[in-house]
Coordinates of C-alpha atoms and ligand atoms in Angstrom, one line a residue:
X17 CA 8.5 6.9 -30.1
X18 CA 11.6 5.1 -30.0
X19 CA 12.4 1.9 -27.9
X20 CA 15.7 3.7 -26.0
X21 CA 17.7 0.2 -26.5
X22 CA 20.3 1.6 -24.9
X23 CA 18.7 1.0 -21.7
X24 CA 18.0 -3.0 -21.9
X25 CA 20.2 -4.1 -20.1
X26 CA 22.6 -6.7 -21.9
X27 CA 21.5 -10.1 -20.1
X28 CA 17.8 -9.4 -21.4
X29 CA 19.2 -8.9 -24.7
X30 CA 21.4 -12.1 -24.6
X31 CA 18.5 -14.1 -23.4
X32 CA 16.3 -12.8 -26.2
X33 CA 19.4 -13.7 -28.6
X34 CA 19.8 -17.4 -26.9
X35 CA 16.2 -17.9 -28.1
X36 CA 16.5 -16.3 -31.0
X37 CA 19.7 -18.7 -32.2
X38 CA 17.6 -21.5 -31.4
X39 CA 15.1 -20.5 -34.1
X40 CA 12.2 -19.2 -31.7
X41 CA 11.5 -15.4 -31.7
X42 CA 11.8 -13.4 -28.5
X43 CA 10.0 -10.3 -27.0
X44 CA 10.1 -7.9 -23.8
X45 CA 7.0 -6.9 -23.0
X46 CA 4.1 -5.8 -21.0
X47 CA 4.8 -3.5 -18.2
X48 CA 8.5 -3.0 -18.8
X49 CA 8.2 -1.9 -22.0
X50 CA 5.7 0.7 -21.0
X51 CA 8.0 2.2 -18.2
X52 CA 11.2 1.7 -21.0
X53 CA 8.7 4.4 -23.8
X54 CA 8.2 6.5 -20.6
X55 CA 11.7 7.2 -19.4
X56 CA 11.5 5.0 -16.3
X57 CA 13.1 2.7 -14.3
X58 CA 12.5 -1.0 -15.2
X59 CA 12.3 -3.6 -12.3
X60 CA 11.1 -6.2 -13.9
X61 CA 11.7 -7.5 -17.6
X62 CA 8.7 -10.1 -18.4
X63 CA 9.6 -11.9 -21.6
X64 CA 7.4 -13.5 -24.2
X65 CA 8.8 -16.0 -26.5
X66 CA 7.5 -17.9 -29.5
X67 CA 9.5 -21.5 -28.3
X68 CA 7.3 -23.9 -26.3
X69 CA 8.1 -24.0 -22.8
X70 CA 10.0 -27.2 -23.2
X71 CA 11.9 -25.6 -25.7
X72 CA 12.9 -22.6 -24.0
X73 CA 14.2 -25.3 -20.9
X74 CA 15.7 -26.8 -24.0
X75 CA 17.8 -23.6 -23.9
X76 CA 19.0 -22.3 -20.7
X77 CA 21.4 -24.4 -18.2
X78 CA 19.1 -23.1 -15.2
X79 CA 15.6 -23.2 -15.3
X80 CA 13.1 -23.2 -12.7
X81 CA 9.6 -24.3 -14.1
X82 CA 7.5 -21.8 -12.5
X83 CA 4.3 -21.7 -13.7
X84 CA 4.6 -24.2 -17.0
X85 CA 0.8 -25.0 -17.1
X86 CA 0.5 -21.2 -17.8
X87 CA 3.9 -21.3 -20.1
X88 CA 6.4 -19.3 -18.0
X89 CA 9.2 -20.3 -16.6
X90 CA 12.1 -18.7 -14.8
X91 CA 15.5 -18.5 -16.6
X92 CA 18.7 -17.9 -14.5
X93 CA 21.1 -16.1 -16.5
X94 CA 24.2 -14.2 -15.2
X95 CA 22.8 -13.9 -11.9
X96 CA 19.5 -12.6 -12.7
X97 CA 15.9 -14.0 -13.0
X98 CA 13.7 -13.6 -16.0
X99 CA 10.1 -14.9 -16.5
X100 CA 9.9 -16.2 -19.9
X101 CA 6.3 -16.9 -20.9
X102 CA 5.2 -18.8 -24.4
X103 CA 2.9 -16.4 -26.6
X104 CA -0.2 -17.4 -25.4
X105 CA -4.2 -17.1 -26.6
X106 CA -6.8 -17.1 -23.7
X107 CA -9.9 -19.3 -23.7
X108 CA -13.4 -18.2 -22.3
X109 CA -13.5 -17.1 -19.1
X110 CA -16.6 -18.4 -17.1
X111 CA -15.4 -16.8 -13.6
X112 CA -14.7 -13.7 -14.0
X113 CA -11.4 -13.9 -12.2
X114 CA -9.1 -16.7 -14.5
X115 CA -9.3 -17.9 -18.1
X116 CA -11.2 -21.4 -18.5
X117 CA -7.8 -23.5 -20.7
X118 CA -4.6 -21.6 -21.9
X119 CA -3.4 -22.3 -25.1
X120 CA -0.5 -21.4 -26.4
X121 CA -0.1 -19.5 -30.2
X122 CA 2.5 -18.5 -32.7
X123 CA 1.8 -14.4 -33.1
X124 CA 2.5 -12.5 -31.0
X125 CA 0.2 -10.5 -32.0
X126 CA -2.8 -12.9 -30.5
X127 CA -0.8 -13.1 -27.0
X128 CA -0.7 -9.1 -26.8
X129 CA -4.8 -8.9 -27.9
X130 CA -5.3 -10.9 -24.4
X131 CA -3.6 -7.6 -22.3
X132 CA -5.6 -5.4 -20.4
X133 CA -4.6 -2.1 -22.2
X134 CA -2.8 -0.7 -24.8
X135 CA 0.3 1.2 -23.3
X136 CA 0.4 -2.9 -21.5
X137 CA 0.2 -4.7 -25.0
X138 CA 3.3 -3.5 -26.5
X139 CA 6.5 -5.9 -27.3
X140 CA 9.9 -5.5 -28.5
X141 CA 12.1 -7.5 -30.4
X142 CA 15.9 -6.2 -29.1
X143 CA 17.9 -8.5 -31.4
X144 CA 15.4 -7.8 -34.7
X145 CA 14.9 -4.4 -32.5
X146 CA 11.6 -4.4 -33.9
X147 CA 8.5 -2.8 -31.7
X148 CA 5.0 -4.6 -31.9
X149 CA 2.3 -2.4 -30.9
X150 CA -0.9 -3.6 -33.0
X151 CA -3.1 -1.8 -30.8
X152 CA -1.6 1.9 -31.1
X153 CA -0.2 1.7 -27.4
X154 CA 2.8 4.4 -27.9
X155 CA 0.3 6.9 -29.5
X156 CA -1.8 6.5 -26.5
X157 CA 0.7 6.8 -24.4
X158 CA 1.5 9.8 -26.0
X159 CA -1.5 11.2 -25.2
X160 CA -1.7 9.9 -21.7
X161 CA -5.0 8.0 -22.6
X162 CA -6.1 4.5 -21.0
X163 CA -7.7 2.2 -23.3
X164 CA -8.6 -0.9 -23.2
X165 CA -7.6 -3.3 -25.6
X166 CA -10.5 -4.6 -28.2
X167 CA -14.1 -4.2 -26.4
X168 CA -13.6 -3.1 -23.2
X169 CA -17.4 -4.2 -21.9
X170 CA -15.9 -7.9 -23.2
X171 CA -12.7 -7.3 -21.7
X172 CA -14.0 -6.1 -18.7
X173 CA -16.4 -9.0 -18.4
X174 CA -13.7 -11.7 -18.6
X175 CA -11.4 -10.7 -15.2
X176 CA -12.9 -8.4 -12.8
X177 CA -9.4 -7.2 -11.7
X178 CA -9.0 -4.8 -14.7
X179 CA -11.1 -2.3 -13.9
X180 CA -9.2 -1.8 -10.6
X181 CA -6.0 -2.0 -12.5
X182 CA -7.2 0.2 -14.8
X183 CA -8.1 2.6 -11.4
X184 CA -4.6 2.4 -10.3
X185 CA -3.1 3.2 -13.9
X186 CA -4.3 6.1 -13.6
X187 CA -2.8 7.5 -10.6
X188 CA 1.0 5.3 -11.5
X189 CA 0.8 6.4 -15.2
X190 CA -0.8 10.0 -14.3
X191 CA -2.8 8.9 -17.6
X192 CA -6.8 9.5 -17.9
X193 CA -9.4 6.5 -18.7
X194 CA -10.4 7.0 -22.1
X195 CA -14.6 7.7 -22.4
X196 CA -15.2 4.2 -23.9
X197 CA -13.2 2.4 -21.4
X198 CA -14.6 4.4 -18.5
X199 CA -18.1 4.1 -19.8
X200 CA -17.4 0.4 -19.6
X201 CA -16.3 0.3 -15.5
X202 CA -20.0 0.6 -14.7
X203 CA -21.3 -3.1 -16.1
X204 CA -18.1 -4.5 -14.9
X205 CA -18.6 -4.0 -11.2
X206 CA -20.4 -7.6 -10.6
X207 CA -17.1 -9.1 -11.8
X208 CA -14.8 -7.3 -9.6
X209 CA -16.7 -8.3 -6.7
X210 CA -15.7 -11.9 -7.5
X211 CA -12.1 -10.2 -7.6
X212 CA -10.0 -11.6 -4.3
X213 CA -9.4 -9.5 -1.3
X214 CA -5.7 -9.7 -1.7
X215 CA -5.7 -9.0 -5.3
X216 CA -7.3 -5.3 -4.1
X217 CA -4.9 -4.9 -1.3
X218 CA -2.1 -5.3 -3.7
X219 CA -3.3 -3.0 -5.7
X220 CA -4.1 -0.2 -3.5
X221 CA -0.7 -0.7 -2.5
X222 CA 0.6 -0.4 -6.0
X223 CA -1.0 3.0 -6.1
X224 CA 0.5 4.2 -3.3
X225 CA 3.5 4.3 -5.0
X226 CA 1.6 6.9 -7.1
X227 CA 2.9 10.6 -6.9
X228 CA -0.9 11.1 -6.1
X229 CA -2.3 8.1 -5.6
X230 CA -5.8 10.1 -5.1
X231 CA -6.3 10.2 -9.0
X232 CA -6.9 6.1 -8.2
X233 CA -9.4 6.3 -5.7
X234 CA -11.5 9.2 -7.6
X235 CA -12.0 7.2 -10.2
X236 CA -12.8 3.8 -7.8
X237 CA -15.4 6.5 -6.2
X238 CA -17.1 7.8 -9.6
X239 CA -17.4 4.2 -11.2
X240 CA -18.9 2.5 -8.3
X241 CA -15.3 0.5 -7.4
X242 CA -14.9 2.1 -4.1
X243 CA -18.9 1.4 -2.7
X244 CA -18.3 -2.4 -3.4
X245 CA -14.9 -2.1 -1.7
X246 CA -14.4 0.3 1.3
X247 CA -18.2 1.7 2.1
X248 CA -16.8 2.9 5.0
X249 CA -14.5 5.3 2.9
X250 CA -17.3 6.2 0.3
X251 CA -19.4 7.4 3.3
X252 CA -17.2 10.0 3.5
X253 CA -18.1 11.3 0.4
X254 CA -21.5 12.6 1.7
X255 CA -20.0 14.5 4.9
X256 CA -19.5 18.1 4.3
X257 CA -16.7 19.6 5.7
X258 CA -16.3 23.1 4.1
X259 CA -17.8 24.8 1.4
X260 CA -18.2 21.9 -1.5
X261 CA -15.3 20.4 0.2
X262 CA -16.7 16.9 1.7
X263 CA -14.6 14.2 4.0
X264 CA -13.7 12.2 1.7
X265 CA -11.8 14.9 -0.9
X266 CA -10.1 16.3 2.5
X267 CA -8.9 13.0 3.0
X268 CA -7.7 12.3 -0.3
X269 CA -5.6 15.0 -0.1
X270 CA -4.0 13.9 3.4
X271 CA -3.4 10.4 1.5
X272 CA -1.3 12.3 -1.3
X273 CA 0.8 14.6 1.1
X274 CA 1.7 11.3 3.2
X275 CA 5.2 9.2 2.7
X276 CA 5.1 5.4 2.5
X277 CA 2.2 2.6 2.3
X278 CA 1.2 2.7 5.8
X279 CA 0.9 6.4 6.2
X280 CA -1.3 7.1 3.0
X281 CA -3.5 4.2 4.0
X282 CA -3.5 5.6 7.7
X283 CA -4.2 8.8 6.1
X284 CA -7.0 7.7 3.7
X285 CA -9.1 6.3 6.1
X286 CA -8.5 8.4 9.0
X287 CA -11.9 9.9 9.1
X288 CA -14.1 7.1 8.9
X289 CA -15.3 7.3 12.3
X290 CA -16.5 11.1 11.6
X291 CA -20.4 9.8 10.2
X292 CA -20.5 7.8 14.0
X293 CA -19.8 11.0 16.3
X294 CA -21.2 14.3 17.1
X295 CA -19.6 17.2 14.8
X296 CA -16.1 18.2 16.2
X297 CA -15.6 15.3 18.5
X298 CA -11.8 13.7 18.5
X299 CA -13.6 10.3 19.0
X300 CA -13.9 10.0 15.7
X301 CA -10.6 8.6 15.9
X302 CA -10.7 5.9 18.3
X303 CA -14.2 5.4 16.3
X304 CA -13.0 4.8 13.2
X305 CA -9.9 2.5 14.3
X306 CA -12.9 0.4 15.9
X307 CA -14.5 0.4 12.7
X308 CA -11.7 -0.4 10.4
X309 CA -10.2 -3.4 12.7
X310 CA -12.6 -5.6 10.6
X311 CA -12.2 -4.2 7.0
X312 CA -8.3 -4.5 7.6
X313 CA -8.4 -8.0 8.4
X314 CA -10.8 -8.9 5.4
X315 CA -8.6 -7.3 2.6
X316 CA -5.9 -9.5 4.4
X317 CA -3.3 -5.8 4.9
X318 CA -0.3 -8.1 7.7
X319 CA -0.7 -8.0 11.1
X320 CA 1.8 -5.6 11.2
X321 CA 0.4 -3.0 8.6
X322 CA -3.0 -3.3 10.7
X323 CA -1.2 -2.8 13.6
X324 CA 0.5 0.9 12.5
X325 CA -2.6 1.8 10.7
X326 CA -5.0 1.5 13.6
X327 CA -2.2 2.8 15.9
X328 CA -2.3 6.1 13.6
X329 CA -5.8 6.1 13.2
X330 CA -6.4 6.5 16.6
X331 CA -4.0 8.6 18.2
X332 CA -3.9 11.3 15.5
X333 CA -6.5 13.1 16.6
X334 CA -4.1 15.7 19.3
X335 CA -5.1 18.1 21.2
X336 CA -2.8 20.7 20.8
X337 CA -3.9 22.9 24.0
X338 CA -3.1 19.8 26.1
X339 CA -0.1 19.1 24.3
X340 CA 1.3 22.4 25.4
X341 CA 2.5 20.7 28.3
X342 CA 5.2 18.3 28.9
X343 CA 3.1 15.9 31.4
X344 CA 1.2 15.7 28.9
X345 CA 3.6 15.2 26.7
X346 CA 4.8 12.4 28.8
X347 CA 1.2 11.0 29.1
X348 CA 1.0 10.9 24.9
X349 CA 4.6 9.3 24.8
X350 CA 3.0 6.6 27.1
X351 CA 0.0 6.0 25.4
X352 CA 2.0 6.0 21.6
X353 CA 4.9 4.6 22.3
X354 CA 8.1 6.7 21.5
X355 CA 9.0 4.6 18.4
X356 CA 5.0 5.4 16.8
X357 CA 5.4 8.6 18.0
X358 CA 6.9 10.4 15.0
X359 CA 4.5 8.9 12.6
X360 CA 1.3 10.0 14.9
X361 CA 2.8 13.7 14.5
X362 CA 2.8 13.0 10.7
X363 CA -0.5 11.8 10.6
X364 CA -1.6 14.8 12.6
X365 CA 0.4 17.0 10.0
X366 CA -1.0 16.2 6.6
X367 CA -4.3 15.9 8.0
X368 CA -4.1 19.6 9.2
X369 CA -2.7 20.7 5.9
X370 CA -5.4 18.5 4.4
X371 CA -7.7 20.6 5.5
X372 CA -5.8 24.0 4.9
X373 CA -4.8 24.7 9.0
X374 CA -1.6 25.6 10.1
X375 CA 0.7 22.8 10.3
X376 CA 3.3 24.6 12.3
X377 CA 1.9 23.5 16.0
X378 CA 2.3 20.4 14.7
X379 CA 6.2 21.2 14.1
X380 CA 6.6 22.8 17.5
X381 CA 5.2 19.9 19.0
X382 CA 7.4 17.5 17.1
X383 CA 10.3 19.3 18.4
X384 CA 8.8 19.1 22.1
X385 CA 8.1 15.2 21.6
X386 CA 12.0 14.8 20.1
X387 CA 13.4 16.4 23.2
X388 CA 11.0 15.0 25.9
X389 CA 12.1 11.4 24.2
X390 CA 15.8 12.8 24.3
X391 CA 15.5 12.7 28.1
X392 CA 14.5 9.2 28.6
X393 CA 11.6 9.6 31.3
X394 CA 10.4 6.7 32.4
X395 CA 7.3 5.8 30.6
X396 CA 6.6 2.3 31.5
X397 CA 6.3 0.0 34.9
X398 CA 10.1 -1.6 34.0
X399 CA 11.8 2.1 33.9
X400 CA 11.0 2.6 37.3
X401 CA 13.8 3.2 40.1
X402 CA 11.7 -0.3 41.5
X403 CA 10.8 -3.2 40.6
X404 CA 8.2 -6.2 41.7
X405 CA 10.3 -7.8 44.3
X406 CA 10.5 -3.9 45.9
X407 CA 6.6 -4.7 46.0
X408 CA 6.6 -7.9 47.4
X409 CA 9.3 -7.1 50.0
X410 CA 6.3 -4.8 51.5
X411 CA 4.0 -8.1 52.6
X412 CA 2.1 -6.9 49.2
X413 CA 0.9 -9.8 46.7
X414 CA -1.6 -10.6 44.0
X415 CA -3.4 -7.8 41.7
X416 CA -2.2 -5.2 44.1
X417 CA 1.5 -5.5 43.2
X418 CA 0.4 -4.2 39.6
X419 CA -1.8 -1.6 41.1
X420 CA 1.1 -0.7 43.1
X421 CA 3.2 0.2 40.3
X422 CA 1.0 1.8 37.8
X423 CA 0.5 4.5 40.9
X424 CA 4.3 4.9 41.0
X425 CA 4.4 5.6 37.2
X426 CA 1.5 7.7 36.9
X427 CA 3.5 9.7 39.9
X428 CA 7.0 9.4 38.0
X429 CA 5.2 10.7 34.7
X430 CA 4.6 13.9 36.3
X431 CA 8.0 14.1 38.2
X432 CA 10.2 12.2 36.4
X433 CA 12.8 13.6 38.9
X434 CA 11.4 11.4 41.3
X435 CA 12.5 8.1 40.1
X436 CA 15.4 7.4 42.4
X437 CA 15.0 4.3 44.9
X438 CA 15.4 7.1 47.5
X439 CA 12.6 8.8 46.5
X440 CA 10.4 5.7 45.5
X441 CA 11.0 3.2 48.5
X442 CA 8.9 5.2 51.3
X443 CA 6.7 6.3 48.7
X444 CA 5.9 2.7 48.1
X445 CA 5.9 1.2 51.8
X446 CA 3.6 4.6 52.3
X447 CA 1.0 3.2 49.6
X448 CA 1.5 -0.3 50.2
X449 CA 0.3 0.6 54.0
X450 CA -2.6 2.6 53.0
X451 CA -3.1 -0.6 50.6
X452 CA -3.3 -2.9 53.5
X453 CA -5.4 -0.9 55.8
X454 CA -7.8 -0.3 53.0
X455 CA -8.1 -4.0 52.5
X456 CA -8.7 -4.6 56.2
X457 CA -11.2 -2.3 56.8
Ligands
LIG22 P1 3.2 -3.1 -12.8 O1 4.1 -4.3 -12.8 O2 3.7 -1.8 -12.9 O3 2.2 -3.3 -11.7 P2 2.3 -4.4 -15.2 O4 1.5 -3.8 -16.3 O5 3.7 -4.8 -15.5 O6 2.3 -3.3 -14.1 P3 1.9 -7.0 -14.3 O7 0.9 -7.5 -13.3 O8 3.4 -7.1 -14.0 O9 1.5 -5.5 -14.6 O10 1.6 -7.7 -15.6 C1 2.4 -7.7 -16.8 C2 1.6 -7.6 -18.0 O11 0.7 -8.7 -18.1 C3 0.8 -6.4 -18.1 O12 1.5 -5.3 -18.6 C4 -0.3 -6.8 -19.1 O13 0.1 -6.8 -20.4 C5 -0.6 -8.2 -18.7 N1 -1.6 -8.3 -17.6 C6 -1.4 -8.4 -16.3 N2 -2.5 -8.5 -15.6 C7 -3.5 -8.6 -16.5 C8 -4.9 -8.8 -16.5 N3 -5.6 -8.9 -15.3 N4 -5.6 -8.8 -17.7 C9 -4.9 -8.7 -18.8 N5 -3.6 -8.6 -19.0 C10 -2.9 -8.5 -17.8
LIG23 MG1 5.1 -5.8 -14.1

């Protein structure tokens, strides 16, 4: 398997060949070189380099030193940014999470026996344009087999992260755990749980970007990963919802037919609240956004991303028959907001294909939601025809005022055509009255 050179870009090369002149030794490596051997597109090109990280500021202009206790540093060249970090060995690791002492080393082949796995331990020398790949990474990759480098109970052992990395590989690579590395996961699962909660949401989010990020999470279900990390998920494993088809495969499969980070984890755990509620209740919706307030916050997903994901979660659960109607269209638009609304429908979608049902309601409905937004009804107390001072101009005040107004919209939501001032103003002095006389009586 060939390094395709021709796709280095030249600044990587030069900053290889700055080294190089200076009389250190240069590599790319890691992930890029991986994605370079697989035809992809490289983001970001991590260096290695045999110079000492004072030397390699010895030989760049710009430097930013951003992580010289652990040898990298940041080289500005031509406008871009490259991490160059000095070959290093890794001492014990007592934690389970970060290597006791870093020291640094002279072969590269040392700093590539620290990697995680093999397809992630190659390195290539563009101005020698020799490959180093000690631990048969390209023939692995090849076969679309993980492995882990050296003894993967050992390598396991030292940083609980890699068995979750290793999870996600497999769905970003589309490559299978080999048997000794899987075997491994199992005695590893005390470390991980020492891993950080942001670590794991930046992983899961790495394999959304999966073509089917599924393959991940059915390997964090069959090694034990997902109990120690989502239980609420993993419950869904035991719910049955067709023939030797359970809640959680069902929801899997929503995950992979969903677009973009916040929908596949909107659609993963959509069904959590289905253990809590009686079979073919829509409150398992509202049930489960309950439920997963809490776990969001823990694994640290922004304010925002919990936000949209409990916002899907619990308004995906349509009822179509209702829906058939543009009040309640209206009422839907109110509740989601027009602006969520789109995403709610997709939600509703792949969880109907999920689960082999005809998705084409859903469609018809999008198209009604589309036009009904087209029309602008007023959906909230500030679209109304009136306002607060229109309240208070009837002698009404306090709580009322509010009261006032949410009867107007509830009215306007089922004739929007009534939202003129000429329509409204009696209405209001009419309610406002019966208001008044209700609070003397
Ligand atoms: P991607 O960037 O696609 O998520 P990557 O393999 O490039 O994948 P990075 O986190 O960018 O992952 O790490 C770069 C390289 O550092 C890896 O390819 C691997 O060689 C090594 N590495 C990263 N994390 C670990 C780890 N926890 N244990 C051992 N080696 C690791
Ligand atoms: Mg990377």
């Amino acid at each position: 398997m060939p390094v395709p050179e021709a796709r280095i870009p030249r600044e990587v090369f030069e900053v290889c060949d700055v080294l190089r002149r200076a009389g250190h030794r240069a590599w790319i490596v890691g992930g890029c070189v991986r994605d370079l051997l697989r035809g992809l597109e490289v983001s970001d090109w991590d260096l290695c380099t045999s110079a000492k990280p004072e030397q390699t500021k010895a030989c760049f202009k710009k430097v930013i030193p951003t992580g010289i206790a652990h040898g990298t540093v940041t080289v500005l060249w031509k406008g871009h940014a490259f991490e160059v970090t000095t070959l290093r060995g890794e001492g014990a690791y007592t934690d389970g999470r970060r290597p006791d002492e870093v020291f640094f080393v002279d072969d590269i082949r040392e700093d590539l026996a620290r990697r995680d796995f093999t397809v992630n331990a190659i390195a290539y020398d563009p101005v020698l344009r020799r490959v180093e790949d000690p631990f048969g990474g390209r023939e692995d990759l090849d076969a679309g087999l993980l492995r882990a480098v050296g003894v993967p109970a050992e390598r396991f052992a030292e940083d609980g992260l890699r068995i979750l990395r290793g999870a996600r590989f497999v769905a970003t690579l589309e490559m299978e755990l080999h048997p000794d590395t899987r075997d491994a996961f199992a005695g590893a699962l005390d470390v991980y749980a020492k891993v950080s909660r942001e670590r794991i949401r930046e992983e899961w989010l790495k394999a959304f970007k999966a073509r089917r990020p599924s393959r991940a999470f059915v390997v964090m279900r069959d090694t034990g990963i997902l109990a120690r990390t989502c239980p609420l998920l993993q419950a869904l494993d035991a719910i049955a919802v067709g023939p030797g088809v359970t809640a959680f495969d069902r929801s899997l499969r929503a995950m992979d037919l969903a677009e973009g980070p916040v929908a596949r984890l909107a659609a993963l755990l959509h069904a959590v609240g289905l253990p809590r509620v009686d079979e073919g209740s829509r409150a398992y919706a509202s049930v489960g956004a309950d439920l997963l307030e809490a776990w969001l916050r823990d694994f640290r997903f922004s304010n925002d991303e919990r936000r949209d994901v409990l916002h899907l979660v619990r308004h995906h659960a349509l009822d179509l028959d209702v829906l058939r109607d543009d009040v309640a269209v209206r009422r839907f638009l109110q509740r989601v907001d027009p602006k969520h609304a789109p995403a709610v429908l997709a939600l509703a979608k792949v969880v109907r294909l999920a689960a082999a049902e005809d998705p084409a309601t859903i469609d018809e409905l999008l198209e009604r939601v589309r036009a009904a937004i087209a029309r602008r009804p007023p959906l909230r107390v500030g679209d109304l025809a009136v306002n607060g001072q229109d309240v208070l101009a009837t002698g009404t005040s306090g709580r009322a005022v509010g009261r006032l107004l949410d009867a107007l919209l509830d009215h306007v939501i089922e004739h929007p055509e009534d939202n003129t001032r000429d329509v409204l103003l009696p209405r209001l002095n009419e309610l406002a009255s019966v208001l008044a006389t209700e609070a003397s009586a």
